């Protein structure tokens, strides 16, 4: 039945994109809406209704798929009553550092392990990451703990390499509008964690997600990590209203990054709790065995003890929100 609709859509000179949901399958027909194919499509067998999607992000929009998308990989679940917690250092620095981080965050209840192997640094002289060596260490940490590995990919030519080791490919804020990279990760079967560009509007953010969806990968999570404002008391300004706003506009899960969002470790626990209260489907938190020794983002990294206390706080908020951590 779906294939008949897809064939018809294609024969009308439109592009089809099939979104499989639990309750219904949506065939997005992308093209010029003024051609009035609505009636032809409505009369096909199995078609419940034909709805024009007004949002520019057709496949990402809540109109196209009213039910929320739930993403799962290894132990990590984002959405569907689960708040997935991804924790770990900003960068992978050594075997000891990543293994210790993995064990500690796992013990505290995280289900994903973060750690950059390819680092987008403002200065070319700053630590650039351990590259493939770092990816191998992340895979070894998953082997021991079962945590899903979340790590950044910076360029299309590295996608195959990073996808070989990672479960979740992170697109960093600085690359949100790198359209070739978005298309390249859209051709993988990995979960994609798309970070909001630090000056991107919500429409630009959702259209960036649309590139990934349009390339064929439906497993996209949106990450609010703070934006640039006139304010300087925090590294970025973290708009938690993004969570309910994005839930109105899109079916994709929403993850909050309070570490980059504030830049200050002391502010991170409260923002984790607030993100869950706002309805976030996941958190990504920087945790380092010794934040003062970190090669990147030490000032915003929690030590393992503080992370444990933060998870306890989050669990209490999660009970009130009727969701589960993990
Ligand atoms: C990171 O996760 O360490 C990172 C570089 O994040 P962002 O792209 O949001 O700055
Ligand atoms: Mn960082």
Coordinates of C-alpha atoms and ligand atoms in Angstrom, one line a residue:
X1 CA 0.0 0.0 0.0
X2 CA 2.8 2.4 1.0
X3 CA 4.8 1.6 -2.2
X4 CA 1.7 2.4 -4.4
X5 CA 1.5 5.8 -2.7
X6 CA 5.3 6.4 -3.1
X7 CA 5.1 5.4 -6.8
X8 CA 2.3 7.8 -7.4
X9 CA 4.0 10.7 -5.5
X10 CA 7.2 10.1 -7.6
X11 CA 5.2 9.9 -10.8
X12 CA 3.7 13.4 -10.0
X13 CA 7.2 14.8 -10.1
X14 CA 7.2 15.1 -6.2
X15 CA 9.8 13.6 -3.9
X16 CA 8.6 11.1 -1.4
X17 CA 10.0 10.5 2.1
X18 CA 8.5 7.7 4.2
X19 CA 8.1 8.3 7.9
X20 CA 7.2 5.1 9.7
X21 CA 5.3 5.7 13.0
X22 CA 3.6 3.2 15.4
X23 CA 0.1 4.3 14.5
X24 CA 0.5 5.3 10.9
X25 CA 3.0 5.7 8.1
X26 CA 3.3 9.1 6.6
X27 CA 4.5 9.6 3.0
X28 CA 5.8 13.1 2.8
X29 CA 5.4 14.4 -0.8
X30 CA 7.9 17.2 -1.2
X31 CA 7.6 19.7 -4.1
X32 CA 5.5 22.5 -5.4
X33 CA 2.2 22.7 -3.5
X34 CA 0.5 24.8 -6.1
X35 CA 0.0 21.8 -8.4
X36 CA -3.0 20.6 -6.5
X37 CA -2.3 16.9 -6.4
X38 CA -4.2 16.6 -3.2
X39 CA -7.3 15.0 -4.7
X40 CA -5.4 12.5 -6.8
X41 CA -3.5 11.4 -3.7
X42 CA -6.5 11.3 -1.4
X43 CA -8.2 8.8 -3.7
X44 CA -5.4 6.2 -3.5
X45 CA -6.2 3.1 -1.4
X46 CA -5.0 3.2 2.1
X47 CA -4.6 6.9 2.2
X48 CA -6.4 8.3 5.3
X49 CA -5.9 11.9 4.5
X50 CA -3.7 14.4 2.6
X51 CA -2.5 17.3 4.8
X52 CA -0.5 20.3 3.4
X53 CA 2.5 20.9 5.7
X54 CA 2.9 24.6 6.2
X55 CA 6.2 24.5 8.1
X56 CA 9.3 24.8 5.8
X57 CA 10.8 21.8 7.6
X58 CA 8.4 19.2 6.2
X59 CA 9.6 15.9 7.6
X60 CA 10.8 17.3 11.0
X61 CA 7.5 19.0 11.6
X62 CA 5.0 17.9 14.2
X63 CA 2.3 18.3 11.6
X64 CA 3.9 15.6 9.5
X65 CA 4.2 13.2 12.4
X66 CA 2.1 14.0 15.5
X67 CA 3.6 11.2 17.6
X68 CA 6.9 11.9 19.3
X69 CA 10.0 10.1 18.0
X70 CA 11.8 7.9 20.5
X71 CA 15.4 7.1 19.8
X72 CA 17.3 4.1 21.2
X73 CA 20.8 2.9 20.8
X74 CA 22.5 0.5 23.3
X75 CA 21.4 1.6 26.8
X76 CA 20.5 5.1 25.7
X77 CA 16.8 6.1 25.1
X78 CA 15.7 9.6 24.2
X79 CA 12.0 10.3 24.6
X80 CA 8.9 8.2 25.2
X81 CA 9.0 8.9 29.0
X82 CA 12.8 8.3 29.2
X83 CA 15.3 11.1 29.8
X84 CA 18.6 9.7 28.4
X85 CA 21.6 11.1 30.2
X86 CA 24.8 11.3 28.2
X87 CA 27.8 12.2 30.4
X88 CA 31.6 12.2 30.1
X89 CA 34.5 14.5 29.4
X90 CA 34.6 17.2 26.8
X91 CA 37.5 15.4 25.1
X92 CA 38.9 11.9 25.3
X93 CA 42.4 12.4 26.8
X94 CA 43.8 9.0 27.8
X95 CA 42.7 5.4 28.4
X96 CA 42.6 6.0 32.2
X97 CA 40.6 9.2 31.9
X98 CA 37.9 7.8 29.6
X99 CA 37.6 4.5 31.4
X100 CA 37.3 6.2 34.8
X101 CA 34.8 8.6 33.4
X102 CA 32.7 5.8 31.9
X103 CA 32.6 3.8 35.1
X104 CA 31.7 6.8 37.2
X105 CA 28.9 8.1 35.0
X106 CA 27.5 4.7 34.5
X107 CA 27.4 4.1 38.2
X108 CA 25.6 7.3 38.7
X109 CA 22.9 6.3 36.1
X110 CA 24.1 7.7 32.8
X111 CA 23.2 5.6 29.7
X112 CA 25.4 7.4 27.2
X113 CA 29.1 8.3 27.2
X114 CA 30.3 11.5 25.6
X115 CA 33.9 12.3 24.7
X116 CA 35.2 14.3 21.7
X117 CA 38.0 12.6 19.6
X118 CA 37.8 15.3 17.0
X119 CA 37.6 18.7 18.7
X120 CA 36.4 21.9 17.1
X121 CA 38.6 24.4 19.0
X122 CA 38.5 28.1 18.7
X123 CA 42.3 28.3 18.7
X124 CA 44.4 26.2 16.3
X125 CA 47.0 25.9 19.1
X126 CA 44.5 24.2 21.6
X127 CA 44.3 20.4 22.0
X128 CA 42.6 19.1 18.9
X129 CA 41.6 15.6 20.2
X130 CA 43.1 12.1 20.0
X131 CA 41.3 11.4 16.7
X132 CA 41.1 7.6 15.8
X133 CA 43.0 6.7 19.0
X134 CA 40.3 8.4 21.0
X135 CA 37.5 6.6 19.1
X136 CA 39.1 3.3 19.9
X137 CA 39.2 4.2 23.6
X138 CA 35.5 5.2 23.5
X139 CA 34.6 1.8 21.9
X140 CA 36.6 0.0 24.6
X141 CA 34.6 1.9 27.2
X142 CA 31.4 0.8 25.6
X143 CA 32.6 -2.7 25.6
X144 CA 33.1 -2.6 29.3
X145 CA 30.1 -0.6 30.4
X146 CA 27.5 -0.9 27.6
X147 CA 27.1 2.9 27.5
X148 CA 26.2 4.3 24.0
X149 CA 29.1 6.2 22.6
X150 CA 28.4 9.9 21.6
X151 CA 31.1 11.7 19.8
X152 CA 31.5 14.6 17.3
X153 CA 32.2 14.3 13.6
X154 CA 33.6 17.5 12.0
X155 CA 33.9 16.7 8.3
X156 CA 32.2 14.6 5.7
X157 CA 35.4 12.7 5.0
X158 CA 35.5 11.5 8.7
X159 CA 31.9 10.2 8.8
X160 CA 32.7 6.6 7.9
X161 CA 35.6 6.4 10.4
X162 CA 33.6 7.9 13.3
X163 CA 30.5 5.9 12.5
X164 CA 32.7 2.8 12.7
X165 CA 33.1 3.4 16.4
X166 CA 30.3 5.6 17.6
X167 CA 26.6 5.0 18.3
X168 CA 25.6 8.7 18.2
X169 CA 27.3 11.1 15.8
X170 CA 27.3 14.6 17.2
X171 CA 27.2 17.6 14.9
X172 CA 28.7 20.5 16.8
X173 CA 27.3 24.0 17.1
X174 CA 29.9 25.3 14.7
X175 CA 28.9 22.8 12.0
X176 CA 25.1 23.1 12.3
X177 CA 25.0 24.7 8.8
X178 CA 27.6 22.5 7.2
X179 CA 25.2 21.1 4.7
X180 CA 27.5 18.6 3.2
X181 CA 28.2 17.2 6.7
X182 CA 24.5 17.0 7.4
X183 CA 23.9 15.1 4.2
X184 CA 26.8 12.8 4.9
X185 CA 25.5 11.8 8.4
X186 CA 22.0 11.6 6.9
X187 CA 23.3 8.7 4.8
X188 CA 24.3 6.7 7.9
X189 CA 22.1 4.6 10.2
X190 CA 23.5 6.2 13.4
X191 CA 21.5 8.4 15.8
X192 CA 22.5 12.0 15.1
X193 CA 22.8 14.6 17.9
X194 CA 22.4 17.9 16.1
X195 CA 23.5 20.9 18.2
X196 CA 22.0 24.3 17.7
X197 CA 24.4 26.8 16.2
X198 CA 25.2 29.5 18.7
X199 CA 23.5 32.2 16.5
X200 CA 21.0 30.0 14.7
X201 CA 17.3 30.7 14.8
X202 CA 14.8 27.9 15.5
X203 CA 13.8 27.7 11.8
X204 CA 17.5 27.4 10.8
X205 CA 18.0 24.7 13.4
X206 CA 15.0 22.7 12.2
X207 CA 15.9 23.1 8.6
X208 CA 19.4 21.8 9.4
X209 CA 17.7 18.7 11.0
X210 CA 15.6 18.5 7.8
X211 CA 18.8 18.0 5.7
X212 CA 19.6 14.9 7.7
X213 CA 16.0 13.6 7.5
X214 CA 15.8 14.4 3.8
X215 CA 19.0 12.4 3.2
X216 CA 17.3 9.3 4.7
X217 CA 18.2 9.2 8.4
X218 CA 15.1 9.6 10.6
X219 CA 17.1 9.2 13.8
X220 CA 17.8 12.8 14.8
X221 CA 17.8 14.4 18.2
X222 CA 18.0 18.2 18.6
X223 CA 20.4 19.6 21.2
X224 CA 19.9 23.1 22.7
X225 CA 23.4 24.2 23.9
X226 CA 22.9 27.9 24.4
X227 CA 23.2 30.9 22.1
X228 CA 25.2 34.1 22.0
X229 CA 23.7 37.1 23.6
X230 CA 24.8 40.4 25.1
X231 CA 25.0 38.6 28.4
X232 CA 28.5 37.6 29.7
X233 CA 27.8 36.1 33.2
X234 CA 27.5 32.8 31.5
X235 CA 29.5 31.4 28.5
X236 CA 26.3 31.2 26.4
X237 CA 22.7 31.9 27.3
X238 CA 20.7 28.7 27.7
X239 CA 17.0 29.1 26.6
X240 CA 15.1 26.3 28.3
X241 CA 11.9 27.5 26.5
X242 CA 13.4 25.8 23.5
X243 CA 12.2 22.5 25.0
X244 CA 8.5 23.1 25.0
X245 CA 8.8 25.3 21.8
X246 CA 10.5 22.5 19.9
X247 CA 8.0 19.9 21.2
X248 CA 5.3 22.1 19.7
X249 CA 7.0 22.3 16.3
X250 CA 8.7 18.9 15.9
X251 CA 8.4 15.2 16.8
X252 CA 12.1 14.9 17.3
X253 CA 13.5 14.4 20.8
X254 CA 15.1 17.4 22.5
X255 CA 18.3 17.2 24.5
X256 CA 19.7 20.0 26.7
X257 CA 23.4 20.7 27.2
X258 CA 23.7 22.7 30.4
X259 CA 27.6 22.5 30.3
X260 CA 28.1 24.5 27.2
X261 CA 24.9 26.4 27.9
X262 CA 26.3 27.9 31.1
X263 CA 30.1 27.4 30.9
X264 CA 30.1 27.2 34.7
X265 CA 30.1 23.9 36.6
X266 CA 28.3 25.5 39.6
X267 CA 25.3 26.3 37.4
X268 CA 25.0 22.9 35.7
X269 CA 23.1 20.8 38.4
X270 CA 20.2 23.3 38.6
X271 CA 20.0 23.6 34.8
X272 CA 19.9 19.8 34.5
X273 CA 16.9 19.7 36.9
X274 CA 15.2 22.6 35.2
X275 CA 15.7 20.9 31.8
X276 CA 13.9 17.8 33.0
X277 CA 11.1 20.0 34.5
X278 CA 10.8 21.7 31.1
X279 CA 10.2 18.3 29.5
X280 CA 13.7 17.5 27.9
X281 CA 14.1 14.0 26.5
X282 CA 17.8 13.9 27.3
X283 CA 20.8 15.7 28.9
X284 CA 24.4 15.9 27.7
X285 CA 26.7 16.8 30.6
X286 CA 30.4 17.2 30.8
X287 CA 32.0 15.2 33.6
X288 CA 35.7 14.8 34.2
X289 CA 37.5 12.7 36.9
X290 CA 39.6 15.8 37.6
X291 CA 38.1 18.9 36.1
X292 CA 41.0 21.1 37.0
X293 CA 43.3 18.9 34.8
X294 CA 41.0 18.8 31.8
X295 CA 42.5 19.6 28.4
X296 CA 39.2 21.3 27.4
X297 CA 36.2 22.8 29.1
X298 CA 37.3 22.0 32.7
X299 CA 35.5 25.1 34.1
X300 CA 32.1 23.7 33.0
X301 CA 32.9 20.0 33.8
X302 CA 31.4 18.3 36.9
X303 CA 33.5 16.1 39.1
X304 CA 32.0 12.5 39.5
X305 CA 30.7 13.2 43.0
X306 CA 28.8 16.3 41.9
X307 CA 27.5 14.4 38.9
X308 CA 26.2 11.7 41.2
X309 CA 24.4 14.3 43.4
X310 CA 23.0 15.9 40.2
X311 CA 21.6 12.6 39.1
X312 CA 19.9 12.2 42.5
X313 CA 18.4 15.7 42.1
X314 CA 17.3 14.9 38.5
X315 CA 15.7 11.6 39.7
X316 CA 13.5 13.5 42.1
X317 CA 12.4 16.0 39.4
X318 CA 11.8 13.1 37.0
X319 CA 9.4 11.5 39.5
X320 CA 7.4 14.7 39.6
X321 CA 7.4 14.8 35.8
X322 CA 6.4 11.2 35.5
X323 CA 9.5 10.3 33.4
X324 CA 12.4 7.9 34.0
X325 CA 16.0 8.8 34.0
X326 CA 17.8 6.4 31.7
Ligands
LIG1 C1 31.3 19.8 22.8 O1 30.2 19.1 23.0 O2 32.3 19.6 23.5 C2 31.2 20.9 21.9 C3 32.2 21.4 21.3 O3 30.0 21.4 21.9 P1 29.4 22.6 21.0 O4 29.5 22.2 19.5 O5 27.9 22.7 21.4 O6 30.2 23.9 21.3
LIG2 MN1 33.1 20.8 25.5

